[in-house]
CSV table of C-alpha atoms and ligand atoms in Angstrom, one decimal:
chain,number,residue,atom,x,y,z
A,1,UNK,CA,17.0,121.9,51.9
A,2,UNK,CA,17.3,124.5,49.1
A,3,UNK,CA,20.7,125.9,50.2
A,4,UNK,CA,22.8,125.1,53.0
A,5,UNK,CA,26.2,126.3,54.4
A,6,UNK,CA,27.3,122.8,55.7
A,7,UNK,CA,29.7,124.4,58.6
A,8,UNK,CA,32.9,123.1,56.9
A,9,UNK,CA,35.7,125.4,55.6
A,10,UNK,CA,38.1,124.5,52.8
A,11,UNK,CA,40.9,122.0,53.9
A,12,UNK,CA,44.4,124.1,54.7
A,13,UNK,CA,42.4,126.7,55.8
A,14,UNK,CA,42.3,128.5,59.5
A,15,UNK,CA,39.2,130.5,58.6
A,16,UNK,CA,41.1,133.6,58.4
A,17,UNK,CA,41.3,135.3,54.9
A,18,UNK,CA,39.2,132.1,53.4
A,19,UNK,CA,38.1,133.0,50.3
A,20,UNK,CA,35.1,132.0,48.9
A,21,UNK,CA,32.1,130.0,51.2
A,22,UNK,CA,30.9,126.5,50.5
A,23,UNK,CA,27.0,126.9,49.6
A,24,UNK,CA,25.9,123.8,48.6
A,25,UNK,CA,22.2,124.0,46.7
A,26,UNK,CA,20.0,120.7,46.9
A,27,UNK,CA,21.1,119.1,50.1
A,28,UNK,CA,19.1,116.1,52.0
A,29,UNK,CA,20.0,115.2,55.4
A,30,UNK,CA,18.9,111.6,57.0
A,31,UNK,CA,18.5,112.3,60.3
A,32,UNK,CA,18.1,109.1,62.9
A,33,UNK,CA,17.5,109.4,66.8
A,34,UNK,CA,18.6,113.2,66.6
A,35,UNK,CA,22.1,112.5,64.8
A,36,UNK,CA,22.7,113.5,61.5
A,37,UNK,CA,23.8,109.8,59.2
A,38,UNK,CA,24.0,110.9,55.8
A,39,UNK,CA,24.2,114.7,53.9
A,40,UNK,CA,23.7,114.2,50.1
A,41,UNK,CA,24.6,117.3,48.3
A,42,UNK,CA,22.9,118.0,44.5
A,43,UNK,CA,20.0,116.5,45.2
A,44,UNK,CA,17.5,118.0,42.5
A,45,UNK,CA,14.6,116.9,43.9
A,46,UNK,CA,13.2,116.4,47.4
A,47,UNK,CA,13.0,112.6,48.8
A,48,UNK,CA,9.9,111.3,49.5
A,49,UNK,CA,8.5,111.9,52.9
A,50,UNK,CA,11.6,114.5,53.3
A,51,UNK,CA,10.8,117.7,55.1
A,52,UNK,CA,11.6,120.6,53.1
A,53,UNK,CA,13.5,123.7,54.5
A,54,UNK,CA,13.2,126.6,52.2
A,55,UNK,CA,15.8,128.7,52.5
A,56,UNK,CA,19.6,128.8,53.5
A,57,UNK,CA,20.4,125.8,56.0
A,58,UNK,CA,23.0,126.4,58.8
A,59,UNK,CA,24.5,124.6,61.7
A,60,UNK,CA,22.9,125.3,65.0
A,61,UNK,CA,24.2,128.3,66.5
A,62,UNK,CA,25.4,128.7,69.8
A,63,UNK,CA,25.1,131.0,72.3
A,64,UNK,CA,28.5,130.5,74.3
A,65,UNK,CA,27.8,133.4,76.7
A,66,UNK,CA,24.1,134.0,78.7
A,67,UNK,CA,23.0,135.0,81.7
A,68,UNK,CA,19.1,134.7,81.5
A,69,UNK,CA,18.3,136.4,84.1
A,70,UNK,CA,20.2,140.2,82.3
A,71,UNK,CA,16.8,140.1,79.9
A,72,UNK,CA,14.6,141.5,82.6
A,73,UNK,CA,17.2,145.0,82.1
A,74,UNK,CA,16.0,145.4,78.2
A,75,UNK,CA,15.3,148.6,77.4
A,76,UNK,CA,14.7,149.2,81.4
A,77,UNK,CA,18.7,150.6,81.7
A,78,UNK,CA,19.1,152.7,78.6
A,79,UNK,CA,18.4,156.2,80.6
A,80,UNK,CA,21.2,158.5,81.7
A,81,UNK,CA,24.8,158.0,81.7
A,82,UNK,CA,27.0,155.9,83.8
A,83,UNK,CA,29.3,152.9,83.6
A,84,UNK,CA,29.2,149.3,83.2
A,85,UNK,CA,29.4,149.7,87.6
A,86,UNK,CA,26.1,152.2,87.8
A,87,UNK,CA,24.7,149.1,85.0
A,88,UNK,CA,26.0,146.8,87.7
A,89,UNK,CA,23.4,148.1,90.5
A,90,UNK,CA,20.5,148.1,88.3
A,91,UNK,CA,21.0,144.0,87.3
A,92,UNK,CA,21.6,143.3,91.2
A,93,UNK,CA,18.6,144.5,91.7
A,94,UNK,CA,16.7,142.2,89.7
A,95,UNK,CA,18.7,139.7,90.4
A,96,UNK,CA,17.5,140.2,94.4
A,97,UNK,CA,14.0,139.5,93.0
A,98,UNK,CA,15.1,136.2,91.5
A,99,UNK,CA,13.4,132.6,93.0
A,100,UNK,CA,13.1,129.2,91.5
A,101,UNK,CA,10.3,129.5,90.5
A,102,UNK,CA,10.5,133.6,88.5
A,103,UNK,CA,13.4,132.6,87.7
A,104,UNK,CA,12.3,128.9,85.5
A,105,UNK,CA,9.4,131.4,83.8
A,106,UNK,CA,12.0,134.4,82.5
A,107,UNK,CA,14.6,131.2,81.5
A,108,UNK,CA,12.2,129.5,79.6
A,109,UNK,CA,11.1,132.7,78.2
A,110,UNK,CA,14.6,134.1,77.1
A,111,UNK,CA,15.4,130.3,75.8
A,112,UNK,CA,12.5,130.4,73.5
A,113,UNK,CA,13.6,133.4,72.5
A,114,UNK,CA,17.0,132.1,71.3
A,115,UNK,CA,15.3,129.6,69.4
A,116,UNK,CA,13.8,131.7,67.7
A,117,UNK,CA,16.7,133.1,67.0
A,118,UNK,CA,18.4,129.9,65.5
A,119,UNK,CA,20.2,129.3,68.9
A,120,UNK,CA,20.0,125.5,69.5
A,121,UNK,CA,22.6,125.5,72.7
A,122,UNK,CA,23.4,128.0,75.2
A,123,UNK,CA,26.3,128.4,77.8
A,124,UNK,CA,24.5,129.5,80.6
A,125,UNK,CA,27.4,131.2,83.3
A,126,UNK,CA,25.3,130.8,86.4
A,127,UNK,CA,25.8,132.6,89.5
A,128,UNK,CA,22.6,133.0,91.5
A,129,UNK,CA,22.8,129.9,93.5
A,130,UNK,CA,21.3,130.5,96.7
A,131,UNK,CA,18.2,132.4,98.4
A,132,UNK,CA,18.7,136.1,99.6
A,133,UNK,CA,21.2,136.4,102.0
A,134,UNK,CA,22.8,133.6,101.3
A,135,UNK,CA,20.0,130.8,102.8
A,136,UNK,CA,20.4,127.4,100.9
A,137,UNK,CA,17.2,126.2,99.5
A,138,UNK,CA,16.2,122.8,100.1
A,139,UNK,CA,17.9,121.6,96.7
A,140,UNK,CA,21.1,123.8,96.9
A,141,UNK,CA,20.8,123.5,93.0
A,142,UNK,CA,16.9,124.7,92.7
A,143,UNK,CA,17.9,128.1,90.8
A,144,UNK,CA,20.7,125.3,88.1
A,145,UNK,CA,18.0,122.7,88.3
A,146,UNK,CA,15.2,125.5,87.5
A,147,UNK,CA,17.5,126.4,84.5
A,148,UNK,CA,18.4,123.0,83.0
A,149,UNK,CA,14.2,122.7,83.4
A,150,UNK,CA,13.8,125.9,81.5
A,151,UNK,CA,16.1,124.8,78.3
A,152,UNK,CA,14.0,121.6,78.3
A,153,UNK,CA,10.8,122.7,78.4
A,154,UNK,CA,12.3,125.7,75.3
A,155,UNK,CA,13.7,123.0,73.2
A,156,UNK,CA,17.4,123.8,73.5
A,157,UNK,CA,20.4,122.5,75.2
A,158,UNK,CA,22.3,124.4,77.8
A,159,UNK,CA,25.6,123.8,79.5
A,160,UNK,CA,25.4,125.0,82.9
A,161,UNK,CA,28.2,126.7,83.7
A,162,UNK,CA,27.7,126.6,87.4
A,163,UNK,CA,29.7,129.2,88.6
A,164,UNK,CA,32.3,129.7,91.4
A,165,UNK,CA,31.4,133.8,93.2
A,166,UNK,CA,32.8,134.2,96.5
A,167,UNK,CA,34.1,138.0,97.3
A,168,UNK,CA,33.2,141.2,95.7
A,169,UNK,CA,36.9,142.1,94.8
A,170,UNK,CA,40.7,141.3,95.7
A,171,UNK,CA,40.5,140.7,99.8
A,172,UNK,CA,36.8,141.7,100.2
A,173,UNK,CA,33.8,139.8,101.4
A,174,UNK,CA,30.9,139.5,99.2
A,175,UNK,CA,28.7,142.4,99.2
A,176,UNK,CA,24.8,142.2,100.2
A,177,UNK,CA,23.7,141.6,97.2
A,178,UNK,CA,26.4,138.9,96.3
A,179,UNK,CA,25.9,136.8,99.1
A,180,UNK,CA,23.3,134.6,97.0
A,181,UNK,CA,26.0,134.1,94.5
A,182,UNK,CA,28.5,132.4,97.6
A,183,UNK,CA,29.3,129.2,98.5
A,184,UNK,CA,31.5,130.8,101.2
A,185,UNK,CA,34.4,128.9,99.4
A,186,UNK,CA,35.9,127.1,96.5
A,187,UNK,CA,35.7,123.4,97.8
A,188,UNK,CA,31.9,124.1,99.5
A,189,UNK,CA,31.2,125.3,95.5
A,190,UNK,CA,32.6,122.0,94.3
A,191,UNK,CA,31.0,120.2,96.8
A,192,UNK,CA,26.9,121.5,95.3
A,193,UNK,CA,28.4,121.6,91.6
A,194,UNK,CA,29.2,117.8,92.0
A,195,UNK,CA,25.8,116.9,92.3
A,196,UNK,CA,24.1,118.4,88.8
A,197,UNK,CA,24.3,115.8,86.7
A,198,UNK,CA,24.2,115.5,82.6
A,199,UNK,CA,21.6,114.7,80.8
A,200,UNK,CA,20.4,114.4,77.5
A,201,UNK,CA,20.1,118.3,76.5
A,202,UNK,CA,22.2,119.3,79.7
A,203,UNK,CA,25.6,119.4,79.9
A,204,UNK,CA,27.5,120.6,83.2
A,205,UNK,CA,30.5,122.8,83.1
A,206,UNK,CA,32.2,125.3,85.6
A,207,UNK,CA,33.1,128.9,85.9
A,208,UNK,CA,35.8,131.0,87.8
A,209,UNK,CA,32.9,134.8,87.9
A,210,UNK,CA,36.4,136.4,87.4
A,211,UNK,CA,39.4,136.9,89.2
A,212,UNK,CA,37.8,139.8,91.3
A,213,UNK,CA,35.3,137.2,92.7
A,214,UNK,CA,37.8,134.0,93.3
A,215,UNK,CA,40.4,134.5,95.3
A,216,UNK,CA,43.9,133.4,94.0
A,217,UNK,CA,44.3,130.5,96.1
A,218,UNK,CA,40.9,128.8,95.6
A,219,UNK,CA,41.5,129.1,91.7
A,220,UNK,CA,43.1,125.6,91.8
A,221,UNK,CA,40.2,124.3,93.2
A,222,UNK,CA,37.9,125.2,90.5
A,223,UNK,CA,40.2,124.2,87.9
A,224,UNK,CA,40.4,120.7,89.3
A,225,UNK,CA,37.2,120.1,89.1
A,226,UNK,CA,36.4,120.9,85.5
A,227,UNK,CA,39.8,119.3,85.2
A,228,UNK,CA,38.8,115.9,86.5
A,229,UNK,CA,35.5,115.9,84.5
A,230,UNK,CA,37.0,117.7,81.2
A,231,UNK,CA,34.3,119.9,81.8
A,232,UNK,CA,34.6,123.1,79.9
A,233,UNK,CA,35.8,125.8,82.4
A,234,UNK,CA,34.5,129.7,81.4
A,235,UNK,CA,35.9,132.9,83.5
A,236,UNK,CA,35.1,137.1,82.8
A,237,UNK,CA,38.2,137.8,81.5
A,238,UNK,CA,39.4,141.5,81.8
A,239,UNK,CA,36.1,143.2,80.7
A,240,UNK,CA,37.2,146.4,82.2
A,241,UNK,CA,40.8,147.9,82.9
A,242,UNK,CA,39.4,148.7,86.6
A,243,UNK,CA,39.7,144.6,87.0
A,244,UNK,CA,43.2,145.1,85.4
A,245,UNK,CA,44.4,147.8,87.9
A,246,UNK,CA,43.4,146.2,91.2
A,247,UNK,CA,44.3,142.7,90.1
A,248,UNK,CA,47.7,144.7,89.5
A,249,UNK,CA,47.8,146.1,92.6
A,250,UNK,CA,46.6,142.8,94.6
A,251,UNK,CA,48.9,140.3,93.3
A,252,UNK,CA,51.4,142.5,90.8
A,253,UNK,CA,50.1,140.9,87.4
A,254,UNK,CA,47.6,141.0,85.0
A,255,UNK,CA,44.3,138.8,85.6
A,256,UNK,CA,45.5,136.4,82.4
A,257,UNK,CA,48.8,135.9,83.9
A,258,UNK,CA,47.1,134.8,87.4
A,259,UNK,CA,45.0,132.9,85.9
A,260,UNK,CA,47.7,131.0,84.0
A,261,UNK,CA,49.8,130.9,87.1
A,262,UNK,CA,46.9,129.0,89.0
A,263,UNK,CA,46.2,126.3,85.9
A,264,UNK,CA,43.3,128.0,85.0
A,265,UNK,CA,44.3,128.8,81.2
A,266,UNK,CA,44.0,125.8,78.8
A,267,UNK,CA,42.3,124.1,75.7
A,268,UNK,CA,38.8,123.5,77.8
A,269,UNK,CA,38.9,127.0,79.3
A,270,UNK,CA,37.5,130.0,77.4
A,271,UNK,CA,37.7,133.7,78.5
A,272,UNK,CA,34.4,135.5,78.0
A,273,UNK,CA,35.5,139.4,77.0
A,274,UNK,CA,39.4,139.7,76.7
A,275,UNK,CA,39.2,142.9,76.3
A,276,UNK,CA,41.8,144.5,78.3
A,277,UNK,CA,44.7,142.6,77.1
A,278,UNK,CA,48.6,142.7,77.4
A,279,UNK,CA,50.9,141.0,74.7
A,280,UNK,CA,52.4,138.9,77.5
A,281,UNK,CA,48.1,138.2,77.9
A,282,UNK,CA,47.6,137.2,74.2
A,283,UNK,CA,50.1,134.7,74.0
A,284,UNK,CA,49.3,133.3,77.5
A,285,UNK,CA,45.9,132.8,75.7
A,286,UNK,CA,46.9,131.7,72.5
A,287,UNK,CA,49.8,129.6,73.7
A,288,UNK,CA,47.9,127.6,75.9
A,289,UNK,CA,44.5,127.0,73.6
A,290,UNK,CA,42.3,129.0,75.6
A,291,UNK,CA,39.3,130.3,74.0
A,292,UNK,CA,37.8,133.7,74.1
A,293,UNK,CA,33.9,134.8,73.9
A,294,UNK,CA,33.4,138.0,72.2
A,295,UNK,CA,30.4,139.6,73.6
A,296,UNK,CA,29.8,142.0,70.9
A,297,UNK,CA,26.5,143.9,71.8
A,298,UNK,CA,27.1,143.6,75.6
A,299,UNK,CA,30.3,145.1,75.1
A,300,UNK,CA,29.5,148.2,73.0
A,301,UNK,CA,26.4,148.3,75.5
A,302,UNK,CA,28.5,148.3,78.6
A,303,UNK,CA,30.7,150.9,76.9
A,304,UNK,CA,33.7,148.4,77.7
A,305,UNK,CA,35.6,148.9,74.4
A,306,UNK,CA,36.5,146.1,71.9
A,307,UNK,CA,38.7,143.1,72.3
A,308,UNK,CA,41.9,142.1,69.8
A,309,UNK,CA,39.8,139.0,68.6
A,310,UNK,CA,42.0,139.3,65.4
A,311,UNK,CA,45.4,139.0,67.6
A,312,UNK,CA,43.8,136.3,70.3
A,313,UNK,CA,42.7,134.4,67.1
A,314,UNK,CA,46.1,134.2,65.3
A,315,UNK,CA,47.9,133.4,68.6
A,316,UNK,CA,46.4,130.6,68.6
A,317,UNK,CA,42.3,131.1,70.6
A,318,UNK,CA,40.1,129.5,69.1
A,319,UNK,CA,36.8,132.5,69.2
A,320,UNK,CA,33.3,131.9,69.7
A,321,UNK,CA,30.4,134.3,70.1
A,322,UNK,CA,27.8,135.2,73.4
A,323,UNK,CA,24.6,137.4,73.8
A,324,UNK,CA,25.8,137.8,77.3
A,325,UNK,CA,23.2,140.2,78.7
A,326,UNK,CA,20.7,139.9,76.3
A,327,UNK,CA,20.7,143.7,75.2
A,328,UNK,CA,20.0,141.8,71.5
A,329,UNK,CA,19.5,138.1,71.4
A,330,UNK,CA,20.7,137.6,68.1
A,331,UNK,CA,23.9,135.4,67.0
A,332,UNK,CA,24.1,136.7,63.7
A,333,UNK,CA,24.1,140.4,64.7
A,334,UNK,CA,27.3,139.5,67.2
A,335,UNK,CA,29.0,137.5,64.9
A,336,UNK,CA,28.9,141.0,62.1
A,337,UNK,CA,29.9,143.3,65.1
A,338,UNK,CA,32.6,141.3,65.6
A,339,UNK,CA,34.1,142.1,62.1
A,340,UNK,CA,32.4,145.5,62.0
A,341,UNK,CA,34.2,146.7,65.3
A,342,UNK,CA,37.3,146.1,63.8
A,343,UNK,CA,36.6,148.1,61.3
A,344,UNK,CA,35.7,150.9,63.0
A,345,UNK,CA,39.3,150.2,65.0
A,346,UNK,CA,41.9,149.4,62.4
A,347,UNK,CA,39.7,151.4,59.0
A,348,UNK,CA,40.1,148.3,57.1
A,349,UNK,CA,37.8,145.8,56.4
A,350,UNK,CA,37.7,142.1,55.9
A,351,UNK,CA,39.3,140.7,59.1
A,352,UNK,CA,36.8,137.3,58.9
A,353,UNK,CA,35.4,135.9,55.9
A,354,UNK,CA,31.9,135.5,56.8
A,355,UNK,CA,32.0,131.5,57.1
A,356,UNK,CA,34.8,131.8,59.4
A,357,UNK,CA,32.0,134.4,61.8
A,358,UNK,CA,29.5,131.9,61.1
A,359,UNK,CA,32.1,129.2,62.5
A,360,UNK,CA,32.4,130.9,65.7
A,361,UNK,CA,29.0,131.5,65.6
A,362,UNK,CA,28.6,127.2,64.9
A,363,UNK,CA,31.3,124.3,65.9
A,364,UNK,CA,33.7,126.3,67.7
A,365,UNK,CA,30.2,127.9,69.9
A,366,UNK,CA,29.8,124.3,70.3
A,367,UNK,CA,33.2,123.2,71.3
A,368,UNK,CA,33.4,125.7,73.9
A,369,UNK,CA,30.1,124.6,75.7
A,370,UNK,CA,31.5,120.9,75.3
A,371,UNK,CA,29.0,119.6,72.5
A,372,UNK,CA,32.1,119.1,70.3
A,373,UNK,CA,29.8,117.1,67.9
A,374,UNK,CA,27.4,119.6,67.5
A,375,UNK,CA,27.7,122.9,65.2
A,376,UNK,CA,28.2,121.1,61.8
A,377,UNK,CA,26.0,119.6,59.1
A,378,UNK,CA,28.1,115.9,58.6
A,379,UNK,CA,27.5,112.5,59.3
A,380,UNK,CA,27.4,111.9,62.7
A,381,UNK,CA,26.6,115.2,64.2
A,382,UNK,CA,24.0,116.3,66.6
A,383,UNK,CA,20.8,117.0,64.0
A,384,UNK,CA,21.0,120.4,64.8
A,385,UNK,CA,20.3,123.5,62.5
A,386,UNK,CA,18.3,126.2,61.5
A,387,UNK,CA,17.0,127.9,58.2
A,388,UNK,CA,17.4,131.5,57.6
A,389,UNK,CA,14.8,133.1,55.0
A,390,UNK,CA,15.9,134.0,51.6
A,391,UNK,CA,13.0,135.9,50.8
A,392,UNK,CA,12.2,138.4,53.3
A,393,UNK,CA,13.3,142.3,53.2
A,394,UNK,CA,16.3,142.0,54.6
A,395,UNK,CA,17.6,138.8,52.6
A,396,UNK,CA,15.8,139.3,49.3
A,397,UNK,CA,18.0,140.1,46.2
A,398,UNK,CA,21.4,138.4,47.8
A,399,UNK,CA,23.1,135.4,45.8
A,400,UNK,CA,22.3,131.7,46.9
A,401,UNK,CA,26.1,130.9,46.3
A,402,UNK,CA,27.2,134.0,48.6
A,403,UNK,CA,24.7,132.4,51.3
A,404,UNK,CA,27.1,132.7,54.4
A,405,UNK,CA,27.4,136.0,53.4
A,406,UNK,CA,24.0,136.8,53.5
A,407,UNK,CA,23.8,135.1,56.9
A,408,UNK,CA,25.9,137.1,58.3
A,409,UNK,CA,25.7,140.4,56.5
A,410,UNK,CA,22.3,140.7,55.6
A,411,UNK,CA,20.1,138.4,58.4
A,412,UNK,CA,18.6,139.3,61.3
A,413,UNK,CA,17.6,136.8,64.0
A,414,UNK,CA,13.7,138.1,62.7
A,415,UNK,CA,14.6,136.0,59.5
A,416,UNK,CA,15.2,132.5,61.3
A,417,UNK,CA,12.6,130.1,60.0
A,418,UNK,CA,13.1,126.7,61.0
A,419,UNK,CA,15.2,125.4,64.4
A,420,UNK,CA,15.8,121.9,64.9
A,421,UNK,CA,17.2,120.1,67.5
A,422,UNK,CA,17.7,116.2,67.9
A,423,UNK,CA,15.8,116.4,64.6
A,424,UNK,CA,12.9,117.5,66.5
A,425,UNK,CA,11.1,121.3,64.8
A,426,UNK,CA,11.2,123.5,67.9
A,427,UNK,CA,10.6,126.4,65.8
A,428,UNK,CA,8.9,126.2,62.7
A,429,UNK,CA,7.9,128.7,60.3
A,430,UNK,CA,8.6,131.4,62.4
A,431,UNK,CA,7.0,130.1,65.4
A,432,UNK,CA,7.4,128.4,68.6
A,433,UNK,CA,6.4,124.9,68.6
A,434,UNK,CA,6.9,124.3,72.8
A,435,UNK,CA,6.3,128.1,74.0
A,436,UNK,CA,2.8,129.1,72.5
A,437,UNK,CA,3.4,132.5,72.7
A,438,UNK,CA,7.0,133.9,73.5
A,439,UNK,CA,6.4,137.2,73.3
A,440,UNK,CA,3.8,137.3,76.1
A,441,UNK,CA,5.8,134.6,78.2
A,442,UNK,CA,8.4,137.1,78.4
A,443,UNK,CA,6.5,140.0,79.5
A,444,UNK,CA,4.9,138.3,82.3
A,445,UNK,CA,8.3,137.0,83.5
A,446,UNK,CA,9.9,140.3,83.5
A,447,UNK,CA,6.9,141.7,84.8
A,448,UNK,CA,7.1,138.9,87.7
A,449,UNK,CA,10.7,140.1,88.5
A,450,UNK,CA,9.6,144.0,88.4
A,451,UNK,CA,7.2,143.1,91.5
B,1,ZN,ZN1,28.9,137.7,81.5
C-alpha cells in the first residue's frame, strides 16, 4: 500500500481534539483466510507476489444505517415542499410494490453500490417482513433471507437488523400500508427473528422501528432478545419533535427516557438520529453507553434538523455514521456533514479531527453492527479495507501525511478504488468485480418497483 491510515488514534486520546493523523507510507498487510496477520509499516518496496494498492488505504467503512429499499425514492421526491410525513407517503408506496424477489434485485443493486463506495458492512434496519396486507410468505423471513442473499451475492456483509413494527403511533393499529411491517406483537416478532441465523458475512441483530411503532410494554420483549444473544439492538430515536410531543403526551416523558425505563438503552443499543434531545436524554445516552447514528444527508434531506453529536459524544456515546435513505450513498460525504453541520450551528469549526470522523465512519460503524473486529487495519482483524485515489480531481495536490484529511475533506465516494473484503477484491479499480454493471442493475430494479 502506498499510504494507509491504519484506523488507530494516538494512545490517551478520545478522538476528540486529536491532533495530528497517523499516515503511515509503505505499509504491507499479510492477509490469511480473510483476517489480517501481520501490518509492516516502512516497507520501501513492495513484497513479492504483494498486490499493490495505490493510493491512501483505510479500514472498511461501515454503513451503520440503511434501508435498501429508500434508493428507489432518488431523485423521484425532490419536487414540491412538504415534510419528512408527505416524504413518508411517497417511500410507502414503494415499499407496497416490494416482493422477494424486486426486492433481492434493488438490494443487491444498492449493496454494490456501497461497495463501490468503500462500504464493506452495512446495518440493514429491516421492516418489510411480510406480503401486502399482512399475508406471511411461505418463509416468514423471504424479504431478511432475500436481503442477507443480496449482500452475498454484492460482496459485503450486512447485519440484519430485523426489525420489531407493530402500530402506527402511541395506542393505534398499524395503518394499511404498515401491516406488512407487523408481526401483530412483540413475542410473535421474536418468534420469526429467532429463526435467521448467522453466517459467515451475515450477522443478525434486532430493532425497536421507534417508540411510535412498539408499544411500551412489548419494549422488554425486544430487548430480551438481543439481550440473550448480545445482538446489537438499533431504534429511530427522536428524528422529529412530533415523536417527542405524542410520546409526551402518551406516557408523560421523552422517547429516551421510555426507552431507558423499559431496558432498552445500553452498550449494544445504538439510537439512529438523536436529534430531538433533552439534557435529561443525553446523559441517559451517554450514561448508559448507548450509541447514536448520525444520518447526515437523510437528515438535512428530511429537513429534520441536526443532532448534538458533540454533546452525545462527550457524555459518553460512542457515534457512528448511516446513509439511511440513500439520498447519497457515500460514507465519507456523511462523516464531513457531520463536522460541517456543526459549523453551520455553533460558527466554529473543528469539533472532530478528521481521523476521529473516519473512526465513526470505521471500528466504531463496526462495533455498532457487532463486527467488533472489523473496522481497523491490525493483526487479527477482519481483512477489510478500501483505497481512496490520490490522484484524481478532487484528491490531487493534498499531502500524503494529511491523508485522513484528505479522506474526509477532499474525497468523494467517486474516488474509491479498491474494496476488499475477507481479502477478497470486490471492487477493483473502480469497478465491480460480482455486479457487472451496477449502474444498469439499479435502473432496472427501481424501474421493477415503479411498475
Ligand atoms: Zn431509518
Amino acid at each position: 500500500m502506498e499510504h494507509a491510515w491504519l484506523g488507530t488514534l494516538p494512545e490517551g486520546l478520545d478522538g476528540v481534539r486529536a491532533g495530528g493523523t497517523p499516515i503511515e507510507p509503505g505499509v504491507a498487510l499479510d492477509v490469511h483466510e480473510g483476517r489480517i496477520t501481520a501490518v509492516r509499516t516502512d516497507v520501501a518496496a513492495p513484497p513479492a507476489g504483494a498486490e499493490v494498492l495505490r493510493g491512501l488505504t483505510l479500514p472498511g467503512l461501515a454503513n451503520a444505517h440503511s434501508h435498501a429499499f429508500h434508493r428507489a425514492l432518488r431523485g423521484t421526491v425532490q419536487v414540491g415542499s412538504g415534510t419528512f410525513w408527505t416524504w413518508r407517503e411517497v417511500m410507502y408506496a414503494a415499499a407496497a410494490r416490494l416482493t422477494p424477489e424486486r426486492y433481492h434485485a434493488l438490494a443487491r443493486a444498492v449493496y454494490a453500490e456501497m461497495a463501490l463506495a468503500g462500504i464493506t458492512a452495512v446495518g440493514e434496519f429491516h421492516y418489510v417482513h411480510h406480503a401486502p396486507g399482512g399475508r406471511r410468505y411461505a418463509d416468514p423471513n423471504a424479504m431478511g433471507e432475500a436481503l442477507i442473499e443480496a449482500a452475498a451475492e454484492a460482496g459485503i456483509r450486512i447485519t440484519l437488523l430485523d426489525t420489531c413494527y407493530l402500530s402506527a403511533g402511541f395506542g393505534q393499529p398499524p395503518g394499511t400500508h404498515q401491516l406488512r411491517f407487523s408481526d401483530g406483537t412483540a413475542e410473535a416478532w421474536a418468534e420469526r427473528a429467532s429463526l435467521l441465523t448467522a453466517r459467515g458475512h451475515a450477522r443478525i441483530g434486532a430493532a425497536v422501528h421507534s417508540v411510535r411503532a412498539v408499544p411500551a410494554g412489548q419494549l422488554a420483549t425486544v430487548a430480551r432478545w438481543a439481550e440473550e444473544r448480545r445482538a446489537p439492538l438499533h431504534v429511530h430515536l427522536s428524528e422529529q419533535t412530533a415523536e417527542n410531543d405524542a410520546c409526551l403526551r402518551a406516557h408523560g416523558c421523552s422517547p429516551a427516557r421510555l426507552l431507558a425505563d423499559h431496558g432498552v438503552l445500553g452498550p449494544r443499543t445504538t439510537g439512529v438520529h438523536n436529534t430531538h434531545l433533552t439534557d435529561e436524554d443525553i446523559a441517559l445516552l451517554g450514561d448508559s453507553g448507548t450509541g447514536t447514528c448520525m444520518c447526515p444527508t437523510t437528515e438535512r434531506d428530511l429537513a429534520d434538523g441536526i443532532g448534538p453529536a458533540p454533546a452525545l459524544q462527550r457524555a459518553g456515546s460512542p457515534l457512528c455514521l448511516g446513509s439511511d435513505s440513500h439520498a447519497v450513498v457515500d460514507l465519507l460525504e456523511e462523516a464531513r456533514a457531520m463536522e460541517l453541520d456543526e459549523r453551520l450551528r455553533s460558527r466554529t469549526r473543528g469539533h472532530w479531527t478528521a481521523a476521529a470522523l473516519l473512526r465513526a465512519a470505521t471500528a466504531d460503524g463496526h462495533a455498532a453492527l457487532g463486527w467488533e473486529e472489523a473496522g481497523t487495519l491490525e493483526a487479527g482483524a477482519l481483512a477489510d479495507f478500501t483505497t481512496i485515489a490520490l490522484d484524481s480531481v478532487r484528491t490531487a495536490g493534498t499531502l500524503p501525511r494529511l491523508g485522513a484529511e484528505t479522506a474526509v475533506f477532499a474525497a468523494t465516494a467517486a474516488d474509491v478504488r479498491h474494496t476488499v473484503v475477507a481479502g477478497r477484491h470486490i471492487v477493483r479499480d473502480g469497478a465491480h468485480t460480482l455486479v457487472a454493471d451496477a449502474p444498469r442493475a439499479l435502473a432496472e430494479a427501481v424501474d421493477a418497483l415503479r411498475g
